XYZ file of C-alpha atoms in Angstrom:
242
model
C 56.053 75.909 57.599
C 56.289 74.105 60.908
C 57.058 77.019 63.190
C 57.326 74.848 66.263
C 60.058 72.852 64.532
C 61.839 76.064 63.411
C 61.772 77.402 66.821
C 63.136 74.127 68.361
C 65.991 74.140 65.752
C 66.804 77.858 66.591
C 66.875 77.150 70.336
C 69.214 74.173 69.732
C 71.588 76.337 67.341
C 71.706 79.159 70.039
C 72.567 76.853 72.903
C 75.394 75.228 70.541
C 76.566 78.708 69.970
C 76.570 79.737 73.636
C 78.431 76.480 74.440
C 81.173 77.230 71.819
C 81.692 80.633 72.952
C 81.848 79.554 76.562
C 84.545 76.990 75.676
C 86.389 79.589 73.858
C 86.193 82.017 76.741
C 87.329 79.318 79.270
C 90.388 78.569 77.204
C 91.374 82.242 77.802
C 91.152 81.916 81.542
C 94.352 81.393 83.601
C 95.412 77.815 84.387
C 96.438 76.964 88.006
C 100.226 76.745 87.900
C 102.894 77.302 90.692
C 106.544 76.804 91.502
C 107.384 73.780 93.444
C 109.344 73.638 96.778
C 112.025 71.685 95.031
C 112.297 74.565 92.336
C 112.541 77.227 95.184
C 115.143 75.221 97.026
C 117.334 74.699 93.902
C 117.240 78.379 93.279
C 118.109 79.196 96.871
C 121.116 76.866 96.498
C 122.428 78.528 93.376
C 121.910 81.861 94.901
C 123.849 80.864 98.060
C 126.667 79.327 95.866
C 127.127 82.761 94.306
C 127.003 84.648 97.686
C 123.634 86.228 97.049
C 121.313 86.452 100.066
C 117.732 85.744 99.653
C 115.985 87.506 102.638
C 112.224 87.320 101.384
C 109.559 84.749 100.782
C 109.091 83.640 97.225
C 105.685 83.915 95.495
C 104.978 80.479 94.102
C 102.105 81.510 91.858
C 102.497 81.719 88.077
C 100.254 84.606 86.993
C 98.193 84.690 83.829
C 97.550 88.429 83.158
C 97.125 91.205 80.702
C 98.038 94.847 80.384
C 96.081 97.275 82.472
C 94.626 100.508 80.975
C 95.125 103.477 83.166
C 95.006 107.287 83.159
C 96.385 109.964 85.409
C 94.435 113.043 84.204
C 92.068 114.612 86.853
C 93.311 112.194 89.544
C 93.873 114.818 92.102
C 90.892 117.278 91.243
C 88.782 116.260 94.287
C 91.694 116.853 96.620
C 92.455 120.382 95.134
C 88.837 121.283 95.572
C 88.538 119.774 99.070
C 91.757 121.532 100.459
C 91.746 124.783 98.473
C 88.217 125.515 97.250
C 86.007 125.164 94.066
C 87.566 128.065 92.385
C 91.117 126.671 92.542
C 92.992 126.429 89.086
C 93.760 122.791 88.713
C 96.676 123.581 86.366
C 98.608 125.316 88.995
C 101.493 123.456 90.431
C 101.732 125.012 93.918
C 98.917 125.978 96.483
C 99.101 127.282 99.980
C 96.436 128.017 102.666
C 96.579 128.591 106.423
C 97.113 124.924 107.093
C 98.454 123.359 103.906
C 101.253 123.840 101.436
C 101.047 121.797 98.375
C 103.406 121.189 95.420
C 102.687 119.153 92.479
C 105.986 117.605 90.738
C 105.827 115.022 87.971
C 102.188 114.012 88.929
C 103.175 113.574 92.435
C 101.678 115.542 95.312
C 103.810 116.844 98.155
C 101.383 118.105 100.769
C 102.662 119.651 103.948
C 100.278 119.994 106.782
C 100.277 121.777 110.105
C 98.353 119.009 111.634
C 98.722 115.185 111.370
C 95.625 113.697 109.763
C 94.209 110.413 108.536
C 95.772 110.178 105.016
C 92.762 108.220 103.593
C 90.310 110.889 104.849
C 92.657 113.592 103.638
C 92.821 112.366 100.090
C 89.408 110.883 100.036
C 90.567 107.476 99.043
C 89.324 104.153 100.430
C 91.763 102.304 102.733
C 90.576 98.964 101.133
C 92.213 100.190 97.895
C 95.736 100.245 99.436
C 98.046 97.702 101.096
C 100.958 98.270 103.389
C 104.382 98.045 101.609
C 107.684 96.675 102.868
C 108.930 100.109 103.890
C 105.810 101.180 105.747
C 104.292 103.123 102.957
C 101.015 102.178 101.182
C 100.477 101.100 97.533
C 97.361 101.376 95.433
C 95.631 98.079 94.478
C 93.257 97.140 91.701
C 91.227 93.901 91.809
C 93.970 92.423 94.078
C 96.956 93.575 91.920
C 99.444 96.303 93.364
C 99.851 99.384 91.205
C 103.382 100.403 92.040
C 102.953 103.875 90.638
C 100.081 104.597 93.186
C 101.843 105.335 96.510
C 101.149 107.084 99.729
C 104.036 107.989 101.975
C 103.972 109.841 105.458
C 106.914 111.605 106.745
C 106.770 113.275 110.239
C 108.857 116.405 110.412
C 109.654 118.822 113.196
C 106.598 120.943 113.026
C 104.590 119.514 110.120
C 103.636 116.250 108.445
C 104.552 115.729 104.871
C 102.238 113.481 102.640
C 103.586 112.276 99.408
C 100.861 110.889 97.095
C 100.596 109.430 93.626
C 97.380 108.039 92.224
C 96.371 106.449 88.895
C 92.813 105.696 87.765
C 92.452 102.186 86.361
C 90.370 101.834 83.346
C 90.199 97.840 83.155
C 92.331 95.073 81.890
C 92.835 94.025 78.320
C 90.738 90.830 77.544
C 93.238 88.199 76.575
C 95.728 87.127 79.250
C 99.148 85.626 78.754
C 101.525 83.765 81.096
C 103.901 85.936 83.045
C 107.356 84.793 84.151
C 107.782 83.288 87.538
C 109.362 85.096 90.638
C 112.423 82.839 90.360
C 112.754 83.759 86.477
C 112.368 87.366 87.446
C 115.148 87.259 89.924
C 117.700 85.380 87.721
C 116.901 87.717 84.776
C 117.474 90.639 87.142
C 120.967 89.122 88.044
C 121.905 88.647 84.402
C 121.082 92.194 83.601
C 122.366 93.924 86.921
C 125.660 92.726 88.107
C 127.159 92.653 91.767
C 123.814 92.241 93.528
C 124.459 90.743 96.973
C 120.983 90.463 98.541
C 117.350 90.105 97.357
C 115.230 91.769 99.964
C 111.740 91.822 98.579
C 109.910 90.643 95.390
C 106.267 91.352 94.655
C 103.916 90.917 91.417
C 101.998 93.883 90.346
C 101.667 96.637 87.592
C 103.934 99.525 86.679
C 103.372 102.547 84.342
C 106.847 103.184 83.033
C 106.078 106.889 82.053
C 103.919 108.303 84.893
C 103.592 111.639 83.116
C 101.338 110.203 80.331
C 97.667 111.445 80.453
C 96.648 107.740 79.842
C 98.344 104.551 78.927
C 99.057 100.911 79.784
C 100.526 99.675 82.986
C 102.570 96.468 82.206
C 102.717 93.404 84.672
C 106.183 93.432 86.535
C 108.058 91.848 89.365
C 109.155 94.577 91.567
C 112.381 93.472 93.083
C 114.202 95.322 96.030
C 117.819 94.366 96.095
C 120.654 96.015 98.032
C 118.101 98.858 98.878
C 117.431 99.651 95.152
C 114.232 99.024 93.443
C 114.037 97.340 89.999
C 111.089 96.462 87.784
C 111.291 93.247 85.701
C 108.620 93.070 82.749
C 106.506 90.112 83.485
C 106.336 89.262 79.791
C 109.593 89.963 78.355
C 111.822 89.398 81.421
C 113.614 92.720 80.723
C 114.555 95.333 83.240
C 112.207 98.470 82.846
């Protein structure tokens, strides 16, 4: 047997297989797509004709995304240990020390402190993992996408500072991506499902875990829309109100 020839054939077959897999993988990657200025202008005119004010910039991008696997279990262990000591019972729902008073309600931390502190140092989180939201609070981000369940709010009170903190632990995206509806589709879907809206104040694409009390689950891509001071989540795949 000519082993040199066999080796050459094997290399060629392997290279062809790699090329085939690469093509299949590239077909799963998102395609560049975006709304046009004309589409946005038309939508603005339709809204204006129906006495609906558009007070925000429209994201032109069409997103090709998948669901995001997340968990919430043990998300606050390091915070409890840091503030209340290693022997703290993590299954408690309320803690107190000479400086802090902490309550955990529906996986949300309400931490009252006698001193104003850097919230990122206080909760041992990276500032680069958060972005400023429209209302001055912070939202957790993962690989550039906001996770709307992950929030950090700071409220100055008379003698204390209240920190309201929720956190999820991302576990990675599902492999195959699908096309999400556009920002304009999300707005008109909301208007079809929620009547008498007068003003669209903010719209942002990201992820939302509908049941935040689950230990682990999947966050779905959504368009978060702030309208008339209320917050709505439109499913990025189905177009339905969450």
